[in-house]
Short mmCIF file of C-alpha atoms and ligand atoms in Angstrom, two decimals:
data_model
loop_
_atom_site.label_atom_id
_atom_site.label_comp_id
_atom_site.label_asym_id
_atom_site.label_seq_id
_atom_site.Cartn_x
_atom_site.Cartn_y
_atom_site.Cartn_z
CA UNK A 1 -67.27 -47.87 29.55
CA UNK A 2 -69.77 -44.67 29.81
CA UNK A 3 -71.17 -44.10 26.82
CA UNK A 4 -74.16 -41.84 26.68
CA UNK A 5 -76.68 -42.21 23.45
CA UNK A 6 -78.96 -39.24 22.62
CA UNK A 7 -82.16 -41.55 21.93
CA UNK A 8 -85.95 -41.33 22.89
CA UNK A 9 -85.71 -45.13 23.41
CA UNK A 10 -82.39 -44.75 25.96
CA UNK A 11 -83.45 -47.67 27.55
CA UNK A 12 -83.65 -49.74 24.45
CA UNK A 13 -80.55 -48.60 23.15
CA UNK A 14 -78.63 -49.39 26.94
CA UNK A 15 -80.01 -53.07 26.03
CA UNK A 16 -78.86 -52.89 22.57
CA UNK A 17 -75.65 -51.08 23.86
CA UNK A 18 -74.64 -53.96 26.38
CA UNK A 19 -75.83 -56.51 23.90
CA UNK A 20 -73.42 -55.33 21.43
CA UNK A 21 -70.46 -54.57 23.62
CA UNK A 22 -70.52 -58.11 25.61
CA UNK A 23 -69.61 -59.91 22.82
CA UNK A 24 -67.10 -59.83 19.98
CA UNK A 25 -67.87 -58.27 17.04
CA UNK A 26 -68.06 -60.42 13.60
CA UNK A 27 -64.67 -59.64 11.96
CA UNK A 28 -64.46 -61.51 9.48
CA UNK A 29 -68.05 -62.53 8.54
CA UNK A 30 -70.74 -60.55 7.53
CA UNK A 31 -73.61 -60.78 10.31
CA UNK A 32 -77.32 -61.69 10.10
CA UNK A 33 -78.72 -58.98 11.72
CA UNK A 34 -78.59 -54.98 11.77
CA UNK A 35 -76.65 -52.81 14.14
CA UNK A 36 -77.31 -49.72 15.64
CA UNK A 37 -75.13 -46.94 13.95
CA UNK A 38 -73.78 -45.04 16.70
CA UNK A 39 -72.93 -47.71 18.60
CA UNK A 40 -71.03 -49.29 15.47
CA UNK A 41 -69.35 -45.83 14.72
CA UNK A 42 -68.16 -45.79 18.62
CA UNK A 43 -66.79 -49.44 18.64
CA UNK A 44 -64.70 -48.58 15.34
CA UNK A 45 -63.44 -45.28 16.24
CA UNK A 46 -61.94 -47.00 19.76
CA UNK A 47 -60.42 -49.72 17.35
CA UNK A 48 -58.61 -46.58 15.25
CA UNK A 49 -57.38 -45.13 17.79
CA UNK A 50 -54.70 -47.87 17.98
CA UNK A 51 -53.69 -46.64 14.66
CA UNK A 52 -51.63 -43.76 16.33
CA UNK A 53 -51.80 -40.15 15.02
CA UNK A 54 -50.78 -39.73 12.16
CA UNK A 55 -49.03 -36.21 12.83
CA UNK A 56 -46.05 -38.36 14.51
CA UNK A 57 -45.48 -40.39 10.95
CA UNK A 58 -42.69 -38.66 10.01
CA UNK A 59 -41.95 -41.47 7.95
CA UNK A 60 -44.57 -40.85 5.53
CA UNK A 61 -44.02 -38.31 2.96
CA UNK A 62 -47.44 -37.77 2.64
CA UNK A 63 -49.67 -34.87 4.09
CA UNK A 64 -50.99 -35.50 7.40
CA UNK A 65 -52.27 -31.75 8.39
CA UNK A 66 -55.67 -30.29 6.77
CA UNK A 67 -57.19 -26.84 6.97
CA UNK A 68 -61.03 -27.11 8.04
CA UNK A 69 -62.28 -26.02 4.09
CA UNK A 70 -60.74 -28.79 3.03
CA UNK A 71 -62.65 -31.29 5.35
CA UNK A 72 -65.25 -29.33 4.15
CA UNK A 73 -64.91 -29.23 0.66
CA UNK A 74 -63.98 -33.16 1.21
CA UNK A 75 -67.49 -33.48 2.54
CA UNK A 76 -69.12 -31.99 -0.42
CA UNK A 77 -67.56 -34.22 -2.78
CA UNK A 78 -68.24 -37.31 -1.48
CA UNK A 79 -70.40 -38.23 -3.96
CA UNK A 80 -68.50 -36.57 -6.81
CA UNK A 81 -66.98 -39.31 -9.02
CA UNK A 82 -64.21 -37.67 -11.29
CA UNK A 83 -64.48 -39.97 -14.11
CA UNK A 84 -68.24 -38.87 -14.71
CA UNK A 85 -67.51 -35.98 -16.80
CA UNK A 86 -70.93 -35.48 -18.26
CA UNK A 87 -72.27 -35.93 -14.37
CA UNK A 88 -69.97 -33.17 -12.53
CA UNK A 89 -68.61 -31.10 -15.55
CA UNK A 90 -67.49 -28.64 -13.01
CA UNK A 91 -65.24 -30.80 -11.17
CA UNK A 92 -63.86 -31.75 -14.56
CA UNK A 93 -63.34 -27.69 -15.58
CA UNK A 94 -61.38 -27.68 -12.52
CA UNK A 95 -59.19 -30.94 -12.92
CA UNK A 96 -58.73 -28.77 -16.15
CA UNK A 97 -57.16 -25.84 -14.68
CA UNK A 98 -55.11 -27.78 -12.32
CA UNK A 99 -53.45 -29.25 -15.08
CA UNK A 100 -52.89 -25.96 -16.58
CA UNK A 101 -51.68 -24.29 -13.22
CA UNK A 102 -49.15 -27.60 -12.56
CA UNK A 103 -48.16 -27.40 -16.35
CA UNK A 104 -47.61 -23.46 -16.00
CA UNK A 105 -45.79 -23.92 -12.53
CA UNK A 106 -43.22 -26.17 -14.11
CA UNK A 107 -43.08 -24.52 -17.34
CA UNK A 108 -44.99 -26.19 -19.93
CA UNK A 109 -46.70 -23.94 -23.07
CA UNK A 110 -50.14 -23.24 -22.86
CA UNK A 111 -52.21 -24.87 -25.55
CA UNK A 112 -49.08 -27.35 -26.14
CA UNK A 113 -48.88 -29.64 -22.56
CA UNK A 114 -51.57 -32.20 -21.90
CA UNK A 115 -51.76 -33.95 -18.56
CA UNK A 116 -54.17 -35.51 -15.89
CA UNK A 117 -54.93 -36.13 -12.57
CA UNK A 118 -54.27 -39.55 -10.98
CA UNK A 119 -54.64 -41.61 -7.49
CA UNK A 120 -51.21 -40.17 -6.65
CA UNK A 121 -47.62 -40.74 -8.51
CA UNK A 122 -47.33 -44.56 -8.52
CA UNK A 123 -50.51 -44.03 -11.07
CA UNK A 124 -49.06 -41.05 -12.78
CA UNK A 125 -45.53 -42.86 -13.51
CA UNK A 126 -47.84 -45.87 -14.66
CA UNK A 127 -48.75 -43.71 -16.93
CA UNK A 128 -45.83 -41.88 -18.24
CA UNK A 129 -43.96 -45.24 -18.14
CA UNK A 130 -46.31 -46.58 -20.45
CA UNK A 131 -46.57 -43.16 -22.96
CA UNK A 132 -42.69 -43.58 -22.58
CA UNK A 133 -42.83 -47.31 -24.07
CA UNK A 134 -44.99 -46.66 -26.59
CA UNK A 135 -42.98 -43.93 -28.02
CA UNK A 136 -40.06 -45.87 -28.05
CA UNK A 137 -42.18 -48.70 -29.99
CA UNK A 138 -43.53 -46.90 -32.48
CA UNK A 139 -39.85 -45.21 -33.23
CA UNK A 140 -38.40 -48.61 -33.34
CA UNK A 141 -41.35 -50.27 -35.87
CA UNK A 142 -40.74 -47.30 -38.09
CA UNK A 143 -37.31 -48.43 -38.35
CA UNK A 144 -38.08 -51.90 -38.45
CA UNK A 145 -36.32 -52.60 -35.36
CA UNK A 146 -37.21 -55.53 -33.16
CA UNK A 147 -38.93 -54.52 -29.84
CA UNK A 148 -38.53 -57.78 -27.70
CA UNK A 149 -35.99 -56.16 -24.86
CA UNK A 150 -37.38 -52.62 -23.54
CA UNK A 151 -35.22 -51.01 -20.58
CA UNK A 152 -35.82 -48.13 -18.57
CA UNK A 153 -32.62 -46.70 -16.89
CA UNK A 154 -32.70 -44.43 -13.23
CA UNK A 155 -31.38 -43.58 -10.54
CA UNK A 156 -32.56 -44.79 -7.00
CA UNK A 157 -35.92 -45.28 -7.55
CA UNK A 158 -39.18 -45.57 -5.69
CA UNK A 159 -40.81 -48.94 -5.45
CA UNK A 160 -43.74 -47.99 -8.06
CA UNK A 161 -41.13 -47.84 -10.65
CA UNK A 162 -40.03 -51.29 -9.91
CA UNK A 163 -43.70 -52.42 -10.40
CA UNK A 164 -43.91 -50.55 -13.65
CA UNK A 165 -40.83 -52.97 -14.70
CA UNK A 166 -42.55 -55.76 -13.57
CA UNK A 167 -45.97 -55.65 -14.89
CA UNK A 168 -44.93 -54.07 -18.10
CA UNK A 169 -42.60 -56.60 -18.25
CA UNK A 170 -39.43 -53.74 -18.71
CA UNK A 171 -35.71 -54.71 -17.55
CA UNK A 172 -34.88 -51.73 -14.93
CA UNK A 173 -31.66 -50.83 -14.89
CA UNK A 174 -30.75 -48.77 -11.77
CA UNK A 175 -27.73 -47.21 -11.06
CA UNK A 176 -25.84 -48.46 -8.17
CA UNK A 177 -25.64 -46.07 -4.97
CA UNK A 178 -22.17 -45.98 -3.65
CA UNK A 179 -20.76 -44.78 -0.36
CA UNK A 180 -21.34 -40.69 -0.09
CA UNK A 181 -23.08 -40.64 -3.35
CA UNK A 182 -26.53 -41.68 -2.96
CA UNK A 183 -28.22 -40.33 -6.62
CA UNK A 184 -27.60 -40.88 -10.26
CA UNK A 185 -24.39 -38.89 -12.06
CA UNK A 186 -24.34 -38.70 -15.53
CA UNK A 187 -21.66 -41.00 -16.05
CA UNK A 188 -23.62 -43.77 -14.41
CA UNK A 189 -26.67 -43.22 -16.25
CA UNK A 190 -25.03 -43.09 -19.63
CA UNK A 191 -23.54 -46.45 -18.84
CA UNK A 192 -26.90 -48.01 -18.48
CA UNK A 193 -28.19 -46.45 -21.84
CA UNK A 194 -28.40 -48.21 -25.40
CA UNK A 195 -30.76 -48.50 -27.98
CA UNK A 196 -33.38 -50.64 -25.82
CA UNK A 197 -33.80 -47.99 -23.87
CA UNK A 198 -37.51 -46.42 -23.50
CA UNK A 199 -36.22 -43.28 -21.23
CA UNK A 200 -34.29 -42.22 -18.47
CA UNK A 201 -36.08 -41.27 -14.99
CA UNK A 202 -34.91 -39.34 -12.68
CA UNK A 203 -36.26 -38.36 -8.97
CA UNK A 204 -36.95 -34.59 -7.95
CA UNK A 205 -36.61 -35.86 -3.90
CA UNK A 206 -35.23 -39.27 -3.48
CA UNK A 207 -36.84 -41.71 -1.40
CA UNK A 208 -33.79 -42.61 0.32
CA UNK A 209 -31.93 -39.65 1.36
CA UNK A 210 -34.52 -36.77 -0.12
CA UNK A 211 -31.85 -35.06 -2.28
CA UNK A 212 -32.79 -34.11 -5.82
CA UNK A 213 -30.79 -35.68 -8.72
CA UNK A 214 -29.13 -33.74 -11.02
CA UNK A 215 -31.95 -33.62 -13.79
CA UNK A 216 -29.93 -30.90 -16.28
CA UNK A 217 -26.11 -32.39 -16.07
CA UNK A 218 -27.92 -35.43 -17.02
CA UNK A 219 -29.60 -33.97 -19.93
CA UNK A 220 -26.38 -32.40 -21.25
CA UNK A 221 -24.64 -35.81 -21.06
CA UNK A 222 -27.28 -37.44 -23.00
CA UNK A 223 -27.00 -34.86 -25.66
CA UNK A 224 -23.45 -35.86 -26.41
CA UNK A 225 -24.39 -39.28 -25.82
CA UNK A 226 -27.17 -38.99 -28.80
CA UNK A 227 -24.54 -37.05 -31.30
CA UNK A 228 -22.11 -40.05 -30.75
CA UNK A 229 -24.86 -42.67 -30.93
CA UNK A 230 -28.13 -40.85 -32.35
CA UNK A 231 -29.38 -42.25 -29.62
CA UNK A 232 -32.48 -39.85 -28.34
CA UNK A 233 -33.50 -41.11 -24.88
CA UNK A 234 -36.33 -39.06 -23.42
CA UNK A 235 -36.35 -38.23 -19.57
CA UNK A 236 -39.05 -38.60 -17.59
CA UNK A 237 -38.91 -36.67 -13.87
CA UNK A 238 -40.42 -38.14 -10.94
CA UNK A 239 -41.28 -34.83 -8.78
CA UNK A 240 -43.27 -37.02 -6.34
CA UNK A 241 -42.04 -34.12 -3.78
CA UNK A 242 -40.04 -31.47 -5.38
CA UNK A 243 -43.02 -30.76 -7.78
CA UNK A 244 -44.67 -28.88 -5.30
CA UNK A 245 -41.13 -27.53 -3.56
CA UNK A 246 -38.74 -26.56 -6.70
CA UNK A 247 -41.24 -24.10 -8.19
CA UNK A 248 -41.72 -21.66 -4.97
CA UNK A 249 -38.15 -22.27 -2.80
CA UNK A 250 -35.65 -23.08 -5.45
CA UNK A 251 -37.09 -21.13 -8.72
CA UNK A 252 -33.66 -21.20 -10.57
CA UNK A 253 -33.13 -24.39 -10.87
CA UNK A 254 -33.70 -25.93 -14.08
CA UNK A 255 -34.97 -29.77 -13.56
CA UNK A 256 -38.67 -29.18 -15.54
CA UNK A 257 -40.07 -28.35 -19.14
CA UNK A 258 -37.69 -25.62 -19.73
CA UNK A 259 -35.32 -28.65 -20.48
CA UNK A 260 -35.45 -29.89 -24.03
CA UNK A 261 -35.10 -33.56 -23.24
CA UNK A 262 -37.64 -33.55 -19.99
CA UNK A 263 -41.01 -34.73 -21.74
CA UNK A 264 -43.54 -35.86 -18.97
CA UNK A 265 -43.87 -35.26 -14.88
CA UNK A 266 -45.84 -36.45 -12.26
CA UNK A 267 -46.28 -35.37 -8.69
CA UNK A 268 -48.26 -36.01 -5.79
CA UNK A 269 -50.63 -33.85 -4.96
CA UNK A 270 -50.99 -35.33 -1.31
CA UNK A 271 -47.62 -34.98 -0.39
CA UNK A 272 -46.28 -31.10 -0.61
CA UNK A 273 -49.17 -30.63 -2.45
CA UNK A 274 -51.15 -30.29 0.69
CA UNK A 275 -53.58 -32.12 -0.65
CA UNK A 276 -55.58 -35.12 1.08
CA UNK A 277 -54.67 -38.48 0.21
CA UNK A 278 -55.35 -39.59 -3.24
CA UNK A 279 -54.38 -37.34 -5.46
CA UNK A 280 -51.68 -37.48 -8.65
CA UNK A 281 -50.18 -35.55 -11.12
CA UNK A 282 -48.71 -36.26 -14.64
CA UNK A 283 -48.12 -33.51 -17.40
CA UNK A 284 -46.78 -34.17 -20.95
CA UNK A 285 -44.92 -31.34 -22.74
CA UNK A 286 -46.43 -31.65 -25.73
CA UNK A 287 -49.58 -34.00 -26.86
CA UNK A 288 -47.31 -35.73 -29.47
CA UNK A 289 -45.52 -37.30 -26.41
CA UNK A 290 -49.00 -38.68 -25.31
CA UNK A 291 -49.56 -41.77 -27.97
CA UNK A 292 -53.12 -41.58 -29.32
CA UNK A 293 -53.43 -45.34 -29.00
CA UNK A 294 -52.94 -45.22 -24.85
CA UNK A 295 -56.01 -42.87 -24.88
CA UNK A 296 -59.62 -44.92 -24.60
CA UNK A 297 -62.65 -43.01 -25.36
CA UNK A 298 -66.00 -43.87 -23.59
CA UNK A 299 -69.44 -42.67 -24.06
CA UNK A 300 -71.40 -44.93 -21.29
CA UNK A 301 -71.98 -42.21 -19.03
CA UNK A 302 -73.55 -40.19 -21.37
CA UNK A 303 -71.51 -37.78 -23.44
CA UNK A 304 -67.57 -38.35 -25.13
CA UNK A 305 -64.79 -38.78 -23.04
CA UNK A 306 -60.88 -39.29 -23.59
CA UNK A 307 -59.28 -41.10 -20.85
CA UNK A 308 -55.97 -41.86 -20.20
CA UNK A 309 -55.73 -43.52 -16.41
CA UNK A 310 -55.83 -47.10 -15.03
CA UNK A 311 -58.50 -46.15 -12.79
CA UNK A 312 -62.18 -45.56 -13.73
CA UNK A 313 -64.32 -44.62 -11.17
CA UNK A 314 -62.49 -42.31 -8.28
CA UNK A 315 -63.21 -39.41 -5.68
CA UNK A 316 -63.62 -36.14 -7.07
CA UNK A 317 -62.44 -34.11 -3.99
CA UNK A 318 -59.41 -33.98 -3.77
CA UNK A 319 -58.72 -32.98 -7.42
CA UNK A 320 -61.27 -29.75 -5.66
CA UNK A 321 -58.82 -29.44 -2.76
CA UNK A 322 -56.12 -29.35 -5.13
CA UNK A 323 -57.70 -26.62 -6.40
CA UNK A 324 -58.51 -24.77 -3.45
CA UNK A 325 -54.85 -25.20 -2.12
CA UNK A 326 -53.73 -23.54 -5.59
CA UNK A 327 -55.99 -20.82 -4.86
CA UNK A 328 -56.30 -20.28 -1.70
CA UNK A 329 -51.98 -20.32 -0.99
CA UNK A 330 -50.81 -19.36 -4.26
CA UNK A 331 -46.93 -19.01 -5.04
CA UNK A 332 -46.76 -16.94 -1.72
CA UNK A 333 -48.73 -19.30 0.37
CA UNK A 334 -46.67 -22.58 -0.21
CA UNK A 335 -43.47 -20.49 -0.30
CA UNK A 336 -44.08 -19.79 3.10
CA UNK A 337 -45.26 -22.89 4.45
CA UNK A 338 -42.56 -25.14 2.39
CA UNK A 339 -39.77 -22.71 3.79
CA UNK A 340 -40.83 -22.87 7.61
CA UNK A 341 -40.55 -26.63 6.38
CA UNK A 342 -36.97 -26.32 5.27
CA UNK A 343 -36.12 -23.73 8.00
CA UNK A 344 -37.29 -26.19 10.97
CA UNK A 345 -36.14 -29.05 9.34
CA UNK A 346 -32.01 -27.40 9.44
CA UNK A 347 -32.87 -26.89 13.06
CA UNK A 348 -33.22 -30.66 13.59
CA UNK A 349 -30.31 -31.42 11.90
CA UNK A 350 -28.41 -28.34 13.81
CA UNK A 351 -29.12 -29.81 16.79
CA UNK A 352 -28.53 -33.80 15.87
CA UNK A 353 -25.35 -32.60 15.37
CA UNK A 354 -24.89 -31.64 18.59
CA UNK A 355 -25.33 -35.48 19.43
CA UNK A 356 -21.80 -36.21 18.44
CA UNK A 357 -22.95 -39.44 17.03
CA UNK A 358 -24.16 -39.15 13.58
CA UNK A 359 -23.21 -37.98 10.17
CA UNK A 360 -25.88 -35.67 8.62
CA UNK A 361 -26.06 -37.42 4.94
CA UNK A 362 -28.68 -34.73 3.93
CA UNK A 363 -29.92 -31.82 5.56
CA UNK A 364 -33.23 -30.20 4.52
CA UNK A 365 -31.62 -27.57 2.09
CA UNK A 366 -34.10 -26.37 -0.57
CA UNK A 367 -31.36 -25.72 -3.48
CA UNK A 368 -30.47 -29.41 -3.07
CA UNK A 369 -33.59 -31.11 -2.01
CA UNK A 370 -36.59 -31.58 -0.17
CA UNK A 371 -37.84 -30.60 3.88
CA UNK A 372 -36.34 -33.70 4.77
CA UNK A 373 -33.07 -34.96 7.47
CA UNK A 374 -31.51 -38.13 6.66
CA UNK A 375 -28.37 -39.37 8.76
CA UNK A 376 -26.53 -42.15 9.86
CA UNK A 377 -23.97 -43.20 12.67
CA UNK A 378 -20.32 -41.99 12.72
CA UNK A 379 -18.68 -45.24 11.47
CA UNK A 380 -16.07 -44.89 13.66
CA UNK A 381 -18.44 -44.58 16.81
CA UNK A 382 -19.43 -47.79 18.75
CA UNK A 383 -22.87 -47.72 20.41
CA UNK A 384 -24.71 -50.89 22.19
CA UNK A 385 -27.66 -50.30 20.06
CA UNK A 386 -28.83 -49.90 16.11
CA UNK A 387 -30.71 -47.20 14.56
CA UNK A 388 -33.79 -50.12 14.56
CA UNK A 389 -33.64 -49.97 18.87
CA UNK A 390 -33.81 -46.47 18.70
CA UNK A 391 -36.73 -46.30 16.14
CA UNK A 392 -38.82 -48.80 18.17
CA UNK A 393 -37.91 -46.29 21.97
CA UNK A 394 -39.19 -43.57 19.60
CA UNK A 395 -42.34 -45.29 19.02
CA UNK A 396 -43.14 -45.50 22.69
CA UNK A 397 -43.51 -42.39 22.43
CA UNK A 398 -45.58 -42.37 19.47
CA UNK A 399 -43.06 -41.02 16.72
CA UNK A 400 -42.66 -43.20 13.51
CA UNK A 401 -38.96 -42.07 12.49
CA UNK A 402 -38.29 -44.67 10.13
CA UNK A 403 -34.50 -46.65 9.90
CA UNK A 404 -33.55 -48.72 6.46
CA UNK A 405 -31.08 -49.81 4.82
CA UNK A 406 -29.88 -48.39 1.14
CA UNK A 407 -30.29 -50.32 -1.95
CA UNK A 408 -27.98 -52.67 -3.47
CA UNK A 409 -24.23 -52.43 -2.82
CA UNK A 410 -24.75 -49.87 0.05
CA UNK A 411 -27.29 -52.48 1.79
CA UNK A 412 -24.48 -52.32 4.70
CA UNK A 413 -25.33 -48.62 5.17
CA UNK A 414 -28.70 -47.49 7.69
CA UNK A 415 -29.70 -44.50 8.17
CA UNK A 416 -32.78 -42.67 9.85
CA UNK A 417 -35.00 -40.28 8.06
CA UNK A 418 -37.59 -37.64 9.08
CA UNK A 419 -39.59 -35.41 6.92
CA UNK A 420 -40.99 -32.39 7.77
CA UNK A 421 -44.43 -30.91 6.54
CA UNK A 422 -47.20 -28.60 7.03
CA UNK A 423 -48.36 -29.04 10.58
CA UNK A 424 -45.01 -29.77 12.16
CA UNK A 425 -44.10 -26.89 14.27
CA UNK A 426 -39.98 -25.69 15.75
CA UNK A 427 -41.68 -26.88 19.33
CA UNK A 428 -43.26 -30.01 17.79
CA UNK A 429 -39.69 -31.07 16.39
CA UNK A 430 -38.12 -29.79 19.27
CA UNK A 431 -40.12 -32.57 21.77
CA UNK A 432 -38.98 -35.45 19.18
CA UNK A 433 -35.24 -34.55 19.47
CA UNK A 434 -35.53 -34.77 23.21
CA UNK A 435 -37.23 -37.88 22.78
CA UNK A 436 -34.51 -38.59 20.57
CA UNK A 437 -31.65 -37.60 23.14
CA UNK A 438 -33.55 -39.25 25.71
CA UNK A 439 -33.80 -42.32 23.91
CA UNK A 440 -30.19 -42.49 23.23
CA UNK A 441 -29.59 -42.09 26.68
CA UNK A 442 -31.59 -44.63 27.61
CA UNK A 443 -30.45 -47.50 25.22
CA UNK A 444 -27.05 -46.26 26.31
CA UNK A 445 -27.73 -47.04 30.12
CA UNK A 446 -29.99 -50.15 29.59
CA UNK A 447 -28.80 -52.07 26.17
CA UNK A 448 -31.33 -53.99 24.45
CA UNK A 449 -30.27 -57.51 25.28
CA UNK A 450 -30.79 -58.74 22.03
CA UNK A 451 -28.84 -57.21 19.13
CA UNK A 452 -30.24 -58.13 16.33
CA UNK A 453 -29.93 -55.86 13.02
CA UNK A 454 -33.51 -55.94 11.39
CA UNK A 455 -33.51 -56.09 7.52
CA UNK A 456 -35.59 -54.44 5.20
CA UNK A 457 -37.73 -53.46 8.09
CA UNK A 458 -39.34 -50.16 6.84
CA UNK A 459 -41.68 -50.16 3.68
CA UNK A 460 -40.73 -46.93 1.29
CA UNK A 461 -43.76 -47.62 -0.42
CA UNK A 462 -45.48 -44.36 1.75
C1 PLP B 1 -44.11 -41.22 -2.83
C2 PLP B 1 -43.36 -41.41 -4.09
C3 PLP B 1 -43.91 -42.17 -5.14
C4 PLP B 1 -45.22 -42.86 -5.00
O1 PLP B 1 -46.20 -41.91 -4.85
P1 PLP B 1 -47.69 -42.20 -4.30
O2 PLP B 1 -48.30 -40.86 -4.44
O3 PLP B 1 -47.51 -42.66 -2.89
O4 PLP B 1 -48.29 -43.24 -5.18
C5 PLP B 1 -43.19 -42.26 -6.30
N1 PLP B 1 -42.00 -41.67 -6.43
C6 PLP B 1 -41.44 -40.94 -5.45
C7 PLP B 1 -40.10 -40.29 -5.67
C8 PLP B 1 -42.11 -40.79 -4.24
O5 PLP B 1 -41.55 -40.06 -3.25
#
């Protein structure tokens, strides 16, 4: 391999170049010795590059596209730690007024709504998991009621909320998915409720099929359900997605603050928040829902702070970029870019159609979800491969398109899913569905010997 290095001491650095590159680098010891830099930075970018790009993962729901500010700005905060308030006070006015522009966007009151930023939304429903635990504590000591059996009651959740069960030690009680209906109704949720329980939560964009549940009908229900029990279950609404989508492509409909019963919500700001990964959302309606005991206060880096996170230390810039995407696109800006989003996602599903082979189970419609396809094959329809062969053709080609199965009592059912996001262009999604028709041709002409149907083979946890 060529590889020129800009050096007064070239031939030193040839030596040092060879001596490197001949042998195996120490992977899993720390070595004696010093390297050179460059020569280091070379050897690990050619190891990254078998990481594929990530602007084929249209698996992941998170951003994978970046305008050059916000490398920039990225740059100038490396060395900006957001917990160091006293340190970078600026970077903490403007975590600040993100959490007044989120709180705004979804409708929370000025002066009333209290909120942070977080890693990204596994952190932020830590969080509002917790504040919705304690609440329910403290209501149950007043009435000197025994609080041994906390449950928390969804819909299909994401796998953060099954950790928040877990290490909070909290029975989750999700609804079961059926055939065609792949998100909570009211009836099922009310089902699930009783006096045990610390809240309801409920997904702005499920993980499985991307469709948003049906945040008010539920909140109706469980106003009957509280005059026939006096039962007062709080919601909490994970907008991982639809935080950033709802506000600027489906402004009438009513899933956020403006709804009595909805008292915290977190997002991600690195999914269609266009932020870069590592950045989290949560926003309480009201301070009082915010239990004064979760909140530590700290005074070791000089100064008085309030925290609320299970972090300490953690970058500053993207909580900046946030900021700058705010700014820079404002209700216009991601209005535009979600709806291309939308727009080109249809298209794909338009012309999957065409296939004759699949049914569309959601199809990127912005009064019902988020950018997203999900689809499955025609049950009556026999093909010699699975959705899994066709994934792993696709990734020949470099596309991550991932295929799972659904949750409990539809575990039979696999479907496909692709998201679109910033970046991804009509042409762009045009080459992966012929990669996709050519694929199916393919697998149709040569079979994949072995038929084997993969479980549990994709990880939702992106
Ligand atoms: C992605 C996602 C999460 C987890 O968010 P991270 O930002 O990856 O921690 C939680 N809930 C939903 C609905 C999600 O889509």
């Amino acid at each position: 391999m060529a590889l020129h290095i800009p050096s007064h001491h070239q031939k030193d650095d040839d030596l040092c170049y060879n001596t490197i590159t001949i042998n195996p680098l120490n992977k899993y010891k720390i070595p004696e010795h010093e390297n050179n830099p460059q020569i280091i930075y070379q050897l690990i970018s050619d190891e990254l590059l078998l990481d594929g790009n990530s602007k084929q993962n249209l698996a992941t729901f998170c951003q994978t596209y970046s305008d050059t500010e916000i490398h920039k700005l990225m740059d100038k905060c490396i060395d900006k730690n957001m917990i160091d308030k006293d340190e970078y006070p600026q970077t903490a006015e403007i975590e600040e007024r993100c959490v007044n522009i989120i709180s705004d966007l979804w409708h929370g009151k000025k002066g009333q709504s209290i909120g942070t930023s977080t890693t990204g939304s596994s952190e932020a429903c830590m969080l509002a998991g917790m504040a919705m635990k304690w609440r329910w504590k403290i209501k149950r000591q007043e009435n000197n009621k025994n609080c041994n059996k906390p449950n928390l009651v969804c819909g299909p959740v994401q796998v953060c909320w099954h950790k928040f069960a877990k290490y909070w030690d909290i029975e989750l009680r999700e609804i079961q998915m059926e055939k065609d209906s792949y998100i909570s109704t009211s009836k099922k949720i009310i089902e699930l409720c009783d006096e045990n329980t610390i809240g309801v939560v409920l997904t702005l964009g499920t993980t499985f099929t991307g469709q948003y549940e049906p945040i008010k009908d539920i909140c109706n229900a469980l106003d009957i359900f509280e005059k026939n029990t006096s039962l007062n279950i709080d919601i909490h609404v994970d907008a991982a997605s639809g935080g950033f989508l709802a506000p600027f492509c489906n402004p009438d409909l009513i899933w956020d603050f403006r709804l009595e019963r909805v008292k915290s919500i977190s997002t991600s700001g690195h999914k269609f928040g266009l932020t870069p990964l590592g950045c989290g959302w949560v926003i309480w309606k009201d301070k009082k829902y915010l239990p004064d005991d979760l909140i530590f206060n700290v005074n070791y880096l000089g100064g008085n702070m309030p925290t609320f996170a299970i972090n300490f230390s953690r970058p500053g810039g993207q909580i900046i970029c946030q900021y700058y995407n705010l700014i820079r696109l404002g209700k216009e800006g991601y209005k535009r870019i979600q709806s291309n989003c939308y727009k080109i996602g249809k298209k794909l599903a338009d012309q999957i159609k065409t296939l004759n082979l699949f049914d569309i189970i959601y199809e990127s419609d912005p009064k019902i979800g988020i950018p997203a396809v999900t689809w499955k094959l025609k049950e009556n329809i026999s093909v010699p491969f699975t959705l899994y062969d066709l994934s792993d053709l696709l990734r020949e080609r470099g596309w991550q398109i991932p295929t799972y199965s659904l949750p409990k009592n539809c575990e039979n059912e696999t479907i496909q899913r692709v998201l679109i996001k910033y970046g991804s262009s009509y042409d762009f999604i045009e080459l992966l569905f012929n990669d996709l028709k050519n694929g199916i041709n393919k697998l149709t002409q040569f079979p994949p010997s072995n038929k084997q149907i993969k479980k549990g083979g994709f990880n939702h946890g992106k």
